[in-house]
Structure formats: structure tokens, C-alpha cells
Coordinates of C-alpha atoms in Angstrom, one line a residue:
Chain A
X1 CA 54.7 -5.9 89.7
X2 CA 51.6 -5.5 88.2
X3 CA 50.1 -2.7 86.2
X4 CA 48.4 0.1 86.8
X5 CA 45.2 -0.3 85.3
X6 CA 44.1 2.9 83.6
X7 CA 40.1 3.3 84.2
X8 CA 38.6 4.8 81.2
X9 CA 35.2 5.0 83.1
X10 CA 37.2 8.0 85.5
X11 CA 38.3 9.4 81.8
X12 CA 34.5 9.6 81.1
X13 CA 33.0 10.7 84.2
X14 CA 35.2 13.6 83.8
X15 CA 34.2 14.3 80.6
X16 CA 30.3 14.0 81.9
X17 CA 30.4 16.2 84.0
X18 CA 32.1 19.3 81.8
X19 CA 29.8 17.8 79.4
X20 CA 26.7 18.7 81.8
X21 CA 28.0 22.0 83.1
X22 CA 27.9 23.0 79.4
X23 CA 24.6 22.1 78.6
X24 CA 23.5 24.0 81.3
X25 CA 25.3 27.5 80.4
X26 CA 23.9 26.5 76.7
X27 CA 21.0 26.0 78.0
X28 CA 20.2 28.9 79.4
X29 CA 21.0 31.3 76.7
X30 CA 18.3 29.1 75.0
X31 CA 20.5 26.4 73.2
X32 CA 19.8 22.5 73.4
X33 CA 22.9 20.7 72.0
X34 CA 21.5 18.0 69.6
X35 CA 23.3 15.0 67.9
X36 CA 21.6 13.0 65.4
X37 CA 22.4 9.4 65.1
X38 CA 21.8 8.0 61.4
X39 CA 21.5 4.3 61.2
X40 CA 19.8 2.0 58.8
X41 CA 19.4 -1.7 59.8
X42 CA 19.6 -2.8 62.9
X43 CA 22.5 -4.5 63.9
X44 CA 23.6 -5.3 67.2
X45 CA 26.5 -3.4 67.1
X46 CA 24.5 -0.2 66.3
X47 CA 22.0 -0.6 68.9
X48 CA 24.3 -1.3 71.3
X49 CA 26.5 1.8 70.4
X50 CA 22.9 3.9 70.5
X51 CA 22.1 2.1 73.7
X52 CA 25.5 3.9 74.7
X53 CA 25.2 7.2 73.6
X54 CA 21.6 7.8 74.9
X55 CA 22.6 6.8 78.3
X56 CA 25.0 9.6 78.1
X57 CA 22.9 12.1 76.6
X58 CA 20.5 11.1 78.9
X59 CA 22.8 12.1 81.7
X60 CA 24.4 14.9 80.5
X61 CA 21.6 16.9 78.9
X62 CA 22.6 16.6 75.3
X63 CA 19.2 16.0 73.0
X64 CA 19.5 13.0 70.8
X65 CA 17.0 12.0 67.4
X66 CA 17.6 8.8 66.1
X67 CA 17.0 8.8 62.5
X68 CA 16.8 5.1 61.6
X69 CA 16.0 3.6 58.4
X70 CA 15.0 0.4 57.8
X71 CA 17.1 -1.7 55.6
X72 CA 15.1 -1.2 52.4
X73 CA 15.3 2.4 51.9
X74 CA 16.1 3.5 48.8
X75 CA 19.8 5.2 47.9
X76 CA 17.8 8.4 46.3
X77 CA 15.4 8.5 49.9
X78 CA 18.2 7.7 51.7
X79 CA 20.0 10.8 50.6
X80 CA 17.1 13.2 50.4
X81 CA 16.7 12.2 53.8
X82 CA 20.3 13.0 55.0
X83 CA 19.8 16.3 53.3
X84 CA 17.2 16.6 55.4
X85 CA 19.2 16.0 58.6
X86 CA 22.7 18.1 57.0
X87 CA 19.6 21.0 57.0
X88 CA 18.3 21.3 60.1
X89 CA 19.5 23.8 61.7
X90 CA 17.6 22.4 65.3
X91 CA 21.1 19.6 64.3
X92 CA 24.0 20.5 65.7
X93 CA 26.4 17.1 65.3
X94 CA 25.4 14.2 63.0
X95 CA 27.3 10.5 63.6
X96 CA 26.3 7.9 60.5
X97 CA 26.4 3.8 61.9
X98 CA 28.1 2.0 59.8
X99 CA 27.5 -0.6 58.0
X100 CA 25.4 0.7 55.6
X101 CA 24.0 -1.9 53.2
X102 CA 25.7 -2.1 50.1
X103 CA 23.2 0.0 47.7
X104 CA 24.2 3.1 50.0
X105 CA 27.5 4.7 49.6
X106 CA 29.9 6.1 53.1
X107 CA 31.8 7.4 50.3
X108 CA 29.0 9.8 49.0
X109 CA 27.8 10.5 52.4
X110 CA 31.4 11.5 53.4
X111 CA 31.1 14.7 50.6
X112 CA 27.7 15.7 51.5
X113 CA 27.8 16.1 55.3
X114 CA 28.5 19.2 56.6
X115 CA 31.6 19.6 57.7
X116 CA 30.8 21.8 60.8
X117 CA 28.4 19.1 61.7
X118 CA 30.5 16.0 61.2
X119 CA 31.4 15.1 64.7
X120 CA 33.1 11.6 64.1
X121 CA 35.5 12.6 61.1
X122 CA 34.2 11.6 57.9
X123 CA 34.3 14.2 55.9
X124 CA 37.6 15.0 53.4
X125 CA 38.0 18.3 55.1
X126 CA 38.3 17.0 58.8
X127 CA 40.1 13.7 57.8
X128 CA 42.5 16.3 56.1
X129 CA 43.0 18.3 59.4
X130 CA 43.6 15.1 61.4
X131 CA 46.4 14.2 58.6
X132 CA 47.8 17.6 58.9
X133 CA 47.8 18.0 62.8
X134 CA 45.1 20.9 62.3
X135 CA 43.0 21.0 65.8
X136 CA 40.2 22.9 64.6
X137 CA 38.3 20.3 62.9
X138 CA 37.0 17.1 64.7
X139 CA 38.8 14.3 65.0
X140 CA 37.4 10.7 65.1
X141 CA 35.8 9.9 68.8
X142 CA 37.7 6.3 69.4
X143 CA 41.3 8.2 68.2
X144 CA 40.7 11.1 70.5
X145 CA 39.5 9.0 73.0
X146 CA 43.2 7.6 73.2
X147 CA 44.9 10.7 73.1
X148 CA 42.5 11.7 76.3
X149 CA 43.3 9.1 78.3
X150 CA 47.0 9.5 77.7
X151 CA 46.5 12.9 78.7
X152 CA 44.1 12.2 81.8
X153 CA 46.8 10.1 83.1
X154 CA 49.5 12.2 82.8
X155 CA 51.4 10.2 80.0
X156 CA 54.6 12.0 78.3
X157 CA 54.6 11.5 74.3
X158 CA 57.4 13.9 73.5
X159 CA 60.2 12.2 72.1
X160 CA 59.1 9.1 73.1
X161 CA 58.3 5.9 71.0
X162 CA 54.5 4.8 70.1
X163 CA 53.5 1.8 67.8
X164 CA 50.0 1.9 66.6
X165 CA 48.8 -1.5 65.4
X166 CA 46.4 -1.2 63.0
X167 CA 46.1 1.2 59.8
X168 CA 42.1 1.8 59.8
X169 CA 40.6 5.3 58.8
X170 CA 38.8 5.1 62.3
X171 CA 42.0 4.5 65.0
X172 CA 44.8 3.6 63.5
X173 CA 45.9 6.6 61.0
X174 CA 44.6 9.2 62.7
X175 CA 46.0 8.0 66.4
X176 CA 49.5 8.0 64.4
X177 CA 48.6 11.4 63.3
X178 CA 47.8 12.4 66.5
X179 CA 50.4 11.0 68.4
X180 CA 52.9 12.6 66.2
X181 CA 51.3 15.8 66.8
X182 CA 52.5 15.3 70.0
X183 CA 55.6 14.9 69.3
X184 CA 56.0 11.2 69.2
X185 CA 58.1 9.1 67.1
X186 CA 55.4 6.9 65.4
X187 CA 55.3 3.7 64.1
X188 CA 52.6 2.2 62.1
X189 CA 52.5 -2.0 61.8
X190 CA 49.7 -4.3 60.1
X191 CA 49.2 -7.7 59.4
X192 CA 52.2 -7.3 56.8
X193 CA 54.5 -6.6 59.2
X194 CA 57.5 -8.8 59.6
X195 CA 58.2 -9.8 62.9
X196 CA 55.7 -7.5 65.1
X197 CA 56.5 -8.7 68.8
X198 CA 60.0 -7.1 67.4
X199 CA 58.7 -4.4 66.4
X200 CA 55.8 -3.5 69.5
X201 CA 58.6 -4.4 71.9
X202 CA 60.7 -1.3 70.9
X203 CA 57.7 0.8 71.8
X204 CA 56.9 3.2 75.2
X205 CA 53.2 3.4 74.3
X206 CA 51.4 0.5 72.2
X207 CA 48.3 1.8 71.0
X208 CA 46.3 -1.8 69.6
X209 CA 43.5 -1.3 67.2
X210 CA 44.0 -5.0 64.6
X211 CA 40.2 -6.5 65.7
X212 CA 41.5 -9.9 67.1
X213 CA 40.6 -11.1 70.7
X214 CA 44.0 -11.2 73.0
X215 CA 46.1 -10.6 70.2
X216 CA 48.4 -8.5 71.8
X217 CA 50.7 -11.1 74.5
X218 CA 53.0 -10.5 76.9
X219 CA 55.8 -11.0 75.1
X220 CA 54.9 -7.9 72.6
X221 CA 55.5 -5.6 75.2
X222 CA 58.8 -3.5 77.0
X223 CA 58.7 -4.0 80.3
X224 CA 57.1 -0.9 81.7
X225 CA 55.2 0.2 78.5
X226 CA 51.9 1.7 78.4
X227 CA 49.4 -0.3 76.6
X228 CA 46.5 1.3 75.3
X229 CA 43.5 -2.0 74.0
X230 CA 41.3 0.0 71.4
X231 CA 40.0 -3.6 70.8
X232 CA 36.4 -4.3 71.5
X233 CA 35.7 -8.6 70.2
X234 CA 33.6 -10.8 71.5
X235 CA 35.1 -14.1 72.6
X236 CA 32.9 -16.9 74.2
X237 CA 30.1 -14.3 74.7
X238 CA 32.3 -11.9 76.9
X239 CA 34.1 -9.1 75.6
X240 CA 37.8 -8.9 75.1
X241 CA 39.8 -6.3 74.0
X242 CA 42.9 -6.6 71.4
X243 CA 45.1 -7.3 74.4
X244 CA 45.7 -10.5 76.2
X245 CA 45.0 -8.5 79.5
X246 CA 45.9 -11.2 81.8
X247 CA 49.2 -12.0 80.0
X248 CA 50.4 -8.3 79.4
X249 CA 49.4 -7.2 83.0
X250 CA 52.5 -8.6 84.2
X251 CA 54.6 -6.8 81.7
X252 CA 53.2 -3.6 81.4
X253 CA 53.8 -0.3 83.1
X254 CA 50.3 0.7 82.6
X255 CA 47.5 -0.6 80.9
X256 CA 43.7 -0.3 79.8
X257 CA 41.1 -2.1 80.5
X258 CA 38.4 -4.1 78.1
X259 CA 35.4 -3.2 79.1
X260 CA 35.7 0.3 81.0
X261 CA 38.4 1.3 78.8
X262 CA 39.0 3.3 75.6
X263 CA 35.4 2.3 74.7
X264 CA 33.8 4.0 77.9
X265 CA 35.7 7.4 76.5
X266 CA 34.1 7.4 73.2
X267 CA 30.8 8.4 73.9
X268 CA 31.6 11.3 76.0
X269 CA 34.2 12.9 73.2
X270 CA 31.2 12.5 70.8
X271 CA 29.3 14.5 73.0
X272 CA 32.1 17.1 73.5
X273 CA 32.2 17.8 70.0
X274 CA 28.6 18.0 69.9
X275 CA 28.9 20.7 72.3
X276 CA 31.3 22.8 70.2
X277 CA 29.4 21.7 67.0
X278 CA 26.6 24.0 68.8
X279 CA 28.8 27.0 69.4
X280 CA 29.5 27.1 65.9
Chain B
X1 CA 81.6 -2.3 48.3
X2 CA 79.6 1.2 47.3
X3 CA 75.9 1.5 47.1
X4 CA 74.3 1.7 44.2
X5 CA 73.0 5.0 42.4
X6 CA 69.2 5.0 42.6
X7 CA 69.1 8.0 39.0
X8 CA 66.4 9.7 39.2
X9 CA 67.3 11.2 35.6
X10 CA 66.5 7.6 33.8
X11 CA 63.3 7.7 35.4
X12 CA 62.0 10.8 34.6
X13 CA 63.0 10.1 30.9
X14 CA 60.6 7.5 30.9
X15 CA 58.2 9.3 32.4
X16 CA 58.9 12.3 29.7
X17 CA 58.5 9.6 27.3
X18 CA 54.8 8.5 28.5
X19 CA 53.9 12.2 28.8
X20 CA 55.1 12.9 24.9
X21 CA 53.2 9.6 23.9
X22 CA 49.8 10.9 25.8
X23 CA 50.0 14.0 24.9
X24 CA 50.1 13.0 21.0
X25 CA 47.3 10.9 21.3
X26 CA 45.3 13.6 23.1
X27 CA 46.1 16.6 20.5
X28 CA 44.8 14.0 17.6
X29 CA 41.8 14.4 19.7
X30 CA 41.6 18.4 19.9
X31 CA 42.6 18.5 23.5
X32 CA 46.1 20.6 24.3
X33 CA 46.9 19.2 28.4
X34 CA 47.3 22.5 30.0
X35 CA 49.2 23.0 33.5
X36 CA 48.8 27.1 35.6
X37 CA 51.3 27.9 37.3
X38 CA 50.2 30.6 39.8
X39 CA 52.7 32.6 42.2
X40 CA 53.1 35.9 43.2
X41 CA 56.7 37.5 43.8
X42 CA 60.0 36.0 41.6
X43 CA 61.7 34.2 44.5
X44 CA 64.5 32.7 43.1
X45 CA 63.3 29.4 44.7
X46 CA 60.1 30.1 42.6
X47 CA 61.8 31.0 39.5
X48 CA 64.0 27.8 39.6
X49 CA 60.9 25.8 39.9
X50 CA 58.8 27.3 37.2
X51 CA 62.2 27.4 34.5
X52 CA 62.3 22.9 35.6
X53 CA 58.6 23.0 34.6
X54 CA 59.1 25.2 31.5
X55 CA 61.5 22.4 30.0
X56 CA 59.6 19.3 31.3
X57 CA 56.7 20.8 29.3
X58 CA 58.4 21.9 25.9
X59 CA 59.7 18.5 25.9
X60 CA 56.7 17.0 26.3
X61 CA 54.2 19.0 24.4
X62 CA 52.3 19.9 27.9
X63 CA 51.1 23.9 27.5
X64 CA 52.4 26.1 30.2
X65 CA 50.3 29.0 31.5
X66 CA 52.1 31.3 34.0
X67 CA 49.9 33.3 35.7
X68 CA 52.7 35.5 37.6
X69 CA 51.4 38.4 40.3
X70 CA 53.3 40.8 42.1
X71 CA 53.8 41.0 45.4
X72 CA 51.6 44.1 45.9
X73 CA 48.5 41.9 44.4
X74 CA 45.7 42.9 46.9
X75 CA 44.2 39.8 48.7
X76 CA 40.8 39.7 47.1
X77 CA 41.9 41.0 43.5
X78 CA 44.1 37.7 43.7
X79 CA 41.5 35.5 44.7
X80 CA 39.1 36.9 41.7
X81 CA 42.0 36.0 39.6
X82 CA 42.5 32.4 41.0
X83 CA 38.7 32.0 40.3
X84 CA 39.0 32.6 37.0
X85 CA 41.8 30.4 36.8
X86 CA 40.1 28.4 38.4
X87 CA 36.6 28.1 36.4
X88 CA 38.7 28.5 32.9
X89 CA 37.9 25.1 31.0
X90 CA 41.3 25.8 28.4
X91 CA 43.2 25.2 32.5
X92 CA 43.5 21.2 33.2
X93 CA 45.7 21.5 36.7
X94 CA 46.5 24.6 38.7
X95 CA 49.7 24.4 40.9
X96 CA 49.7 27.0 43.3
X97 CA 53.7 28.5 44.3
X98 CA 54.8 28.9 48.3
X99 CA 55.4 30.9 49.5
X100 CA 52.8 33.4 49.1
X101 CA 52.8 36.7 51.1
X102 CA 51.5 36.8 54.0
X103 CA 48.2 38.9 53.2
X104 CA 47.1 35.9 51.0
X105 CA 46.4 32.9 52.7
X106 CA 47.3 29.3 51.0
X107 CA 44.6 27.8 53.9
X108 CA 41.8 29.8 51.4
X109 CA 43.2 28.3 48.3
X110 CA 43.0 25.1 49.6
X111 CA 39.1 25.0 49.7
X112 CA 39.0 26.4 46.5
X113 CA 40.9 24.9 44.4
X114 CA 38.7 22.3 42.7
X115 CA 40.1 18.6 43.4
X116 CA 40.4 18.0 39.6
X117 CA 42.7 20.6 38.5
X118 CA 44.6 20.0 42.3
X119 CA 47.4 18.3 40.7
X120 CA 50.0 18.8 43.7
X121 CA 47.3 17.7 46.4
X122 CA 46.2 20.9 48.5
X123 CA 42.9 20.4 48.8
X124 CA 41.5 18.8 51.2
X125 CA 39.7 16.2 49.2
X126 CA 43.3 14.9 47.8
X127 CA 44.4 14.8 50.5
X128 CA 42.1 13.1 52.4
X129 CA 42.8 10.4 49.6
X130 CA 46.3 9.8 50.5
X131 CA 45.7 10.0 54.1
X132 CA 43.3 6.8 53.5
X133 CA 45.1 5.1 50.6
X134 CA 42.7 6.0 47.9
X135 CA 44.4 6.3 44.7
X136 CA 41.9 7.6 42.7
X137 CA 43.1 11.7 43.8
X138 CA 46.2 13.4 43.1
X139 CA 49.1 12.4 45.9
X140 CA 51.5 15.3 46.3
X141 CA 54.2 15.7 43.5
X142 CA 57.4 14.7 45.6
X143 CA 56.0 12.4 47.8
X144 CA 55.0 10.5 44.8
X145 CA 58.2 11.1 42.9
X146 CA 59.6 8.8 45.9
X147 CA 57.1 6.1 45.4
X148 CA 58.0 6.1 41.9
X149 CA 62.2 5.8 42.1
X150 CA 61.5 2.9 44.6
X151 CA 59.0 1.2 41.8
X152 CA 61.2 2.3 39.0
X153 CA 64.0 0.2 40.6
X154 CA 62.1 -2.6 41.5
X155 CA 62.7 -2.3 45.4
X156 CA 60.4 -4.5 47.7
X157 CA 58.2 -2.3 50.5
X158 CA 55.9 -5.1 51.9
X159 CA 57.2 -6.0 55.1
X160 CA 59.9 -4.1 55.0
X161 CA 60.8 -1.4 57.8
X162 CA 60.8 1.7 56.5
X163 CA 61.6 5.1 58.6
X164 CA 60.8 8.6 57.1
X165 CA 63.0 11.6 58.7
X166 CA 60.5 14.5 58.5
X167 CA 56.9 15.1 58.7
X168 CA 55.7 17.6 56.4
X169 CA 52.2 17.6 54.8
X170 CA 54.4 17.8 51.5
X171 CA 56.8 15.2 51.9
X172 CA 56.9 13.4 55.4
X173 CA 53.2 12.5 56.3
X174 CA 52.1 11.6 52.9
X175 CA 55.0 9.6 51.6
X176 CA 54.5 7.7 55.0
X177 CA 51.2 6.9 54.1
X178 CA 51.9 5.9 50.5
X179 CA 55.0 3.6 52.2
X180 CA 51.9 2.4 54.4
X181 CA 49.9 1.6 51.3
X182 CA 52.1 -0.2 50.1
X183 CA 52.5 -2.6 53.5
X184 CA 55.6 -1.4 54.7
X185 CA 56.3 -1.0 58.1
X186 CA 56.2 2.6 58.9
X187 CA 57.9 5.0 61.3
X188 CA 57.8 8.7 60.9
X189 CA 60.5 10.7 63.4
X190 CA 61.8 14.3 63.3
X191 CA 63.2 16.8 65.3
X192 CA 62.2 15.5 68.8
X193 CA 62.9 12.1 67.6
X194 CA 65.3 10.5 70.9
X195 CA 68.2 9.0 68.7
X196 CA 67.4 9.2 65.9
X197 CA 69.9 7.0 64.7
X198 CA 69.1 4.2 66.4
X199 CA 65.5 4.8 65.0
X200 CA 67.1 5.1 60.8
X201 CA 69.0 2.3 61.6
X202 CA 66.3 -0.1 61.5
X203 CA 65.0 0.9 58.4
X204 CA 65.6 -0.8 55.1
X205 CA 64.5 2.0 53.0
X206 CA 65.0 5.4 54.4
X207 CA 63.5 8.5 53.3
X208 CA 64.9 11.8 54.4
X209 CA 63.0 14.8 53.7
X210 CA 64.3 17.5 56.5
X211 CA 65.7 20.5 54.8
X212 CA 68.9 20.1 56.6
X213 CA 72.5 19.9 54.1
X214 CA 74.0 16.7 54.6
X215 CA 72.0 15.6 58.1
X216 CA 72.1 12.5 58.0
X217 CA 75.5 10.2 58.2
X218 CA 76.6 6.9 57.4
X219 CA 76.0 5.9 60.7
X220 CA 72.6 6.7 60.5
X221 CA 71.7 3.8 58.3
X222 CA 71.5 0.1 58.8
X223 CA 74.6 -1.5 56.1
X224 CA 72.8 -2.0 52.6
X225 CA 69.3 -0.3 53.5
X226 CA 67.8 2.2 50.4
X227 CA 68.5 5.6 51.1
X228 CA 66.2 8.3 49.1
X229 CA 67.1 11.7 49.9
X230 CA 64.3 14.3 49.0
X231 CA 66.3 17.3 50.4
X232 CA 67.5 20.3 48.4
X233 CA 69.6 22.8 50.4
X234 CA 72.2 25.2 48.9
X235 CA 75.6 24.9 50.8
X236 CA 78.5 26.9 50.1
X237 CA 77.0 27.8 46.9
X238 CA 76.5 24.1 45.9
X239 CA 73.4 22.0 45.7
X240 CA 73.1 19.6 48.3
X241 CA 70.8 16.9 50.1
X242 CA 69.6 16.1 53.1
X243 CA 72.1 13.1 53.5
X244 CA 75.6 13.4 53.6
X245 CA 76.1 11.3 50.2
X246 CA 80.0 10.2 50.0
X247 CA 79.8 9.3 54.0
X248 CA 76.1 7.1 53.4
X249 CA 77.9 5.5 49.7
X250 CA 79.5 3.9 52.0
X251 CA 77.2 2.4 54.2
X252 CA 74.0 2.4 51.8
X253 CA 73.3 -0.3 49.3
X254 CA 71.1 2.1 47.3
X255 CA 71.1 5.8 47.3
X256 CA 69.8 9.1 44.9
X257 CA 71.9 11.6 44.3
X258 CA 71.2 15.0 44.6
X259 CA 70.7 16.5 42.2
X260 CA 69.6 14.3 39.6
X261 CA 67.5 12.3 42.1
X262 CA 64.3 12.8 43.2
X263 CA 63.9 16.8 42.3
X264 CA 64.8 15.4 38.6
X265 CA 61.7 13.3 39.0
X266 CA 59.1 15.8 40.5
X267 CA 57.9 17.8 37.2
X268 CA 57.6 14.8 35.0
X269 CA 55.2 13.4 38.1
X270 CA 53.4 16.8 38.0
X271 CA 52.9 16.4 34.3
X272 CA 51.5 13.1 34.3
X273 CA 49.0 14.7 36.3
X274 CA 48.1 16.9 34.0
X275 CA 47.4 14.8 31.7
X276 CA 45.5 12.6 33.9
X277 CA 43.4 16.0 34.7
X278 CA 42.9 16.4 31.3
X279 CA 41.0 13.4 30.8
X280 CA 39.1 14.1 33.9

């Protein structure tokens, strides 16, 4: 039996249209939720992920300003101009691209940005409440995206055992820490791992997050497990996910898609937090 | 054959030692490392803490400032007080006693506190750091008293499978992230953990920080794995851990001893913070 395929994009229209119907109560008592996208280069990568997030401000109502820089700004104008930005009080949520070239510093950014206005996690004090299973802060978009889908589907945690395979700052840390919020038991493996099929198998939920096309196969995977692909590679100029879909649809219980998976979430929990970002 | 007996006491006598040599070097240079301890109320919890502190310091040559309030200590007369503990230049680390009563909130400290004198890791800069593996801010005192039996000992983490029992934000979740750091295969479980045996069993080095006496049994744990136990219960008048020591010497091939395992190690740790504040 195959499957069940869990559609992100039904995660996301959801989230849309809540989205919309908030705008429009904000709306009227004046407000216009506003995120500001920071970004300076242009890599594909980044102008793809704009591409993404204007198409669902466009149709949700949320305002967007691009501030881009080209590639040769300065570290000092650079900063002065995030200040800028962190300032405006017309700013409600503020997402920085990265890369940043290597004259410019995440690491200083991270301290600057307000922390009221830090809508993807960056700043210590959010990354903190994230580690600590605090839900007042925000939590980083791709992360929560996971934990909605689980959530949109119905899927118990409590009790139950979750691998998370990958240790990054952006999914893989703060999913554990999320997860475990919920009650799951939570394992974390890496490329150091010894013996990781071993170690995935044991798992109810698999959340992948390593960067490598169809890494995840078949024979990772518990028979019935839930499979979550956080992967997004391109392989052969289409995009794959993490997971070997076509292998591990035969294996597990349920499973997302790459694309119209955790990707399609993303955007819309960026937006969401824009939305509380404004009611602060 | 019985395990092994992982003393925490030889470690922190070298670590006294290092403290005692640093601290020389640092008076030659006018500067006296100086540690606040801040509590109000005389549990004896807090009294037994502060006395451990008082002899890791007079040993060492680290100056002790208690800064003791009663429990009738209105909240914003304390806070004025931690300010000025705070902003006083002669105070290189600040260590701030639970708990505190309930009209005084820790969650306030915690932005306070400035990350340089946050030598047991409550703010959330520090901790931010050890979420992410940055070693450049100061880990919590225990968690880090682990980290340093297992490297005192000379026992291997990367690769290895290692299963924390408890997830505290002063023991469980950082320790499991400093494991993590050091590219062991993580799993963090608890109190909704389904069999939790079977879960401790894999590990090869197991870390039980629960607050329960003598929780966890020989059967818990795989034959020869490292078994660290951070717990420090009274029973029956007695001091006990969290593992059931005589049943896991049994099963263990390496195992601290409570007491004189990790709590022997956890001033010296704070010390060397101290110091390291100092120089800051």
C-alpha cells in the first residue's frame, strides 16, 4: 500500500485564507501588516524565495518592501541601513536573505534586529525561546512549517518517536525542540552518525533536513512512518526533496511531497507571524 | 565484572588547580576574579549551594560576594539592587539562586543580566550559544560539568549514541546539545517517553538528569555503556542519584557516583567562569 501523500499546498491554503481574513479586520482599524525582506545580491535562491513570498502577500493582503542591496554595499551602509528598517515603525516583520557576502556579518545582524520584529528566528532571544519550548517568541518559518503540517494532519507526537536528520540552526535544532515540546521522544542524527538507516528506522515520524537529493531510501524507514522531506535540491534541473519519494512511498505510512510540500507552508507561517508582529 | 568509577572529585581538583594558577597570575596583575552570588530566602538547598561555593573559592583565591535578601525584598527594591550588582565593575560573574519567590520573576533577570558576568547561562544570549554550538558564551554550570567528566576520562562521543533522561533548560536540553556538538548521536526522552528502557538501552553514554532517587535500573542500560548521573535527591536522609548505583555497577562499564560525581564538579566549572569573565 502506498502512502498517503500529505499536500502542504492544503496546509497553505488554509493558512491564506486566515491570513486574508486578518488583514482585513487589520485593515479596517487602519493597520496594513508589512514585512520587509532584506537581501543583498541577487542570487537565485533569493529571488526565487521573493518571487514566493510576494505571490502570497499579493494574495493575502500583507504589504511587502524589498530592501535590496546590491553586492557592494558597504558593512557601515549596510547597517545604518538596517537601522533604518529595525526603525520604522510603518515595519512590522523583517526576514534577512541569506547569504550575505562575507564583509557583512548574520552574526551582528542577529543582535541588532528587534526582537518583536524578527519573524524568522534570528535573534538570541527567540532562538532562546525555541530552545526552551517558550511559544511567545517566533520560531523559524521552515521548523514551524513542520510542526503545522503535523498538526493539519492530525498526527500524534506524544510519546511517540521522531528522528530529525540534520542539526542546522534553521530546521533541524529547533524542529527537535519543537517536537519535544510536544512531547516526543527526539532524536537528533548527522553525517556523524553511525549507522543512520538503524537509527531512522526506529523512528514514527522522520523529519529530513541533511541538503542531499533522495537521500532518504526506502530502507531508512518503519513501515508505516510518517516522513516529513524538508529538503528542497536541485537534481537534473527538477527539484527533489531529501527523500527518495518514489522509493519511500512504498514504505511509508504517510509522506510529503517535494514540491508542494513543507516548502509551500513556509511562506504562509512567515506571513502569520507578520500578522502578530503587527498586533504587537 | 563492575563498572568503572567515573570521580568526579579528581576532576574538579584539577580544575581547582587551573583556577589557583589563573587566579595568581591575574592578582600579579591587580585584578581579584570576583563571583555574586544573589538569592533571596536561606533554603537549605540554597545554603548548601552557597557553603560548596564558599570552599571552591577560598581554595582557589576566587572573591566571594554574597548579596543575600530576605524573602520580604519588594519586587522593584530587588531589581535596583540586581542593577547595581549588575553595573558594579569590582563584580566579574553574577549567579542568580532558584528559587526566587514568586513576586520576583527569574524571566526579568534573564534580560538583564549582562551576557558577560552570566556565568551559569540565563540569559538569552548564552543561551542561544549553546543552543547553536557556539562556544564563545557561558554553557550552564552542570550541563558543562558533564561534558567535562566525559573529557576528563577520555570517553569517545562522535558517533556514539547517546540518550539523555530529562529535558530541563538546566541540564537536559543543553547537555543534549553540547553531546550534539560534539557529534554524538542524540536522543532526549522524559516523562512521556514510551519505554523508556528500551530507549536508554541503546545509548552508550547515558545521562540522567530527572530529579527522581535511584530511577533508573540496571536494566535500563545497554551492558558496558557510560552512565553519568546528574541527579541529587535526599532519600531517607541520605544523598542519592538519579540512578540506582549498586543495581547499574553491575551493568555499567562506567558510572559517577553520587555524591562525589558531577555536583563535586559544578563550582570548580562555575569558577573557571569567573575567571574567564574576568578577562572579559
Amino acid at each position: 500500500m502506498e502512502a498517503v501523500i500529505l499536500k502542504g499546498r492544503e496546509v497553505a491554503e488554509r493558512i491564506r485564507a486566515e491570513i486574508a481574513e486578518e488583514v482585513l479586520k487589520l485593515k479596517r482599524k487602519g493597520l496594513t501588516p508589512t514585512l520587509a525582506v532584506v537581501s543583498v545580491g541577487d542570487s537565485p535562491d533569493t529571488m526565487s524565495y521573493i518571487k514566493g513570498v510576494e505571490q502570497t502577500c499579493n494574495v493575502t493582503g500583507v504589504a511587502l518592501k524589498l530592501k535590496s542591496f546590491g553586492e557592494d554595499i558597504g558593512r557601515e551602509e549596510f547597517l545604518s541601513e538596517f537601522m533604518n528598517i529595525n526603525d520604522d515603525p510603518s515595519i512590522n516583520g523583517i526576514i534577512v536573505m541569506q547569504p550575505l557576502p562575507s564583509h557583512i556579518e548574520m552574526d551582528e545582524i542577529r543582535y541588532l534586529i528587534k526582537p518583536e520584529k524578527d519573524v524568522d528566528c534570528i535573534s538570541p532571544v527567540n532562538l532562546s525561546k525555541v530552545f526552551g519550548g517558550e511559544e511567545d517568541g517566533f520560531m523559524p518559518c521552515t521548523a514551524e512549517a513542520v510542526m503545522t503540517i503535523l498538526k493539519f494532519y492530525g498526527i500524534e507526537l506524544k510519546g511517540k518517536e521522531a528522528v530529525v536528520i540534520g542539526r542546522s540552526m534553521v530546521i533541524g535544532r529547533p524542529v527537535a525542540m519543537m517536537l519535544l515540546k510536544q512531547d516526543a521522544t527526539v532524536t537528533i542524527c548527522h553525517s556523524k552518525t553511525e549507522d543512520l538507516p538503524a537509527v531512522t528506522r526506529r523512528a514514527d515520524i522522520v523529519i529530513a533536513a541533511v541538503g542531499r537529493p533522495n537521500f532518504v531510501k526506502g530502507d531508512f524507514i518503519k513501515k508505516g512512518a510518517v516522513v516529513i522531506d524538508v529538503g528542497i535540491n536541485t537534481l537534473d534541473g527538477k527539484l527533489v526533496g531529501d527523500v527518495d519519494f518514489k522509493d519511500v512511498l512504498q514504505k511509508a505510512g504517510m509522506i510529503t511531497p517535494v514540491p508542494g510540500g513543507v516548502g509551500s507552508v513556509t511562506a504562509g507561517i512567515l506571513l502569520k507571524h507578520v500578522i502578530r508582529a503587527s498586533k504587537l
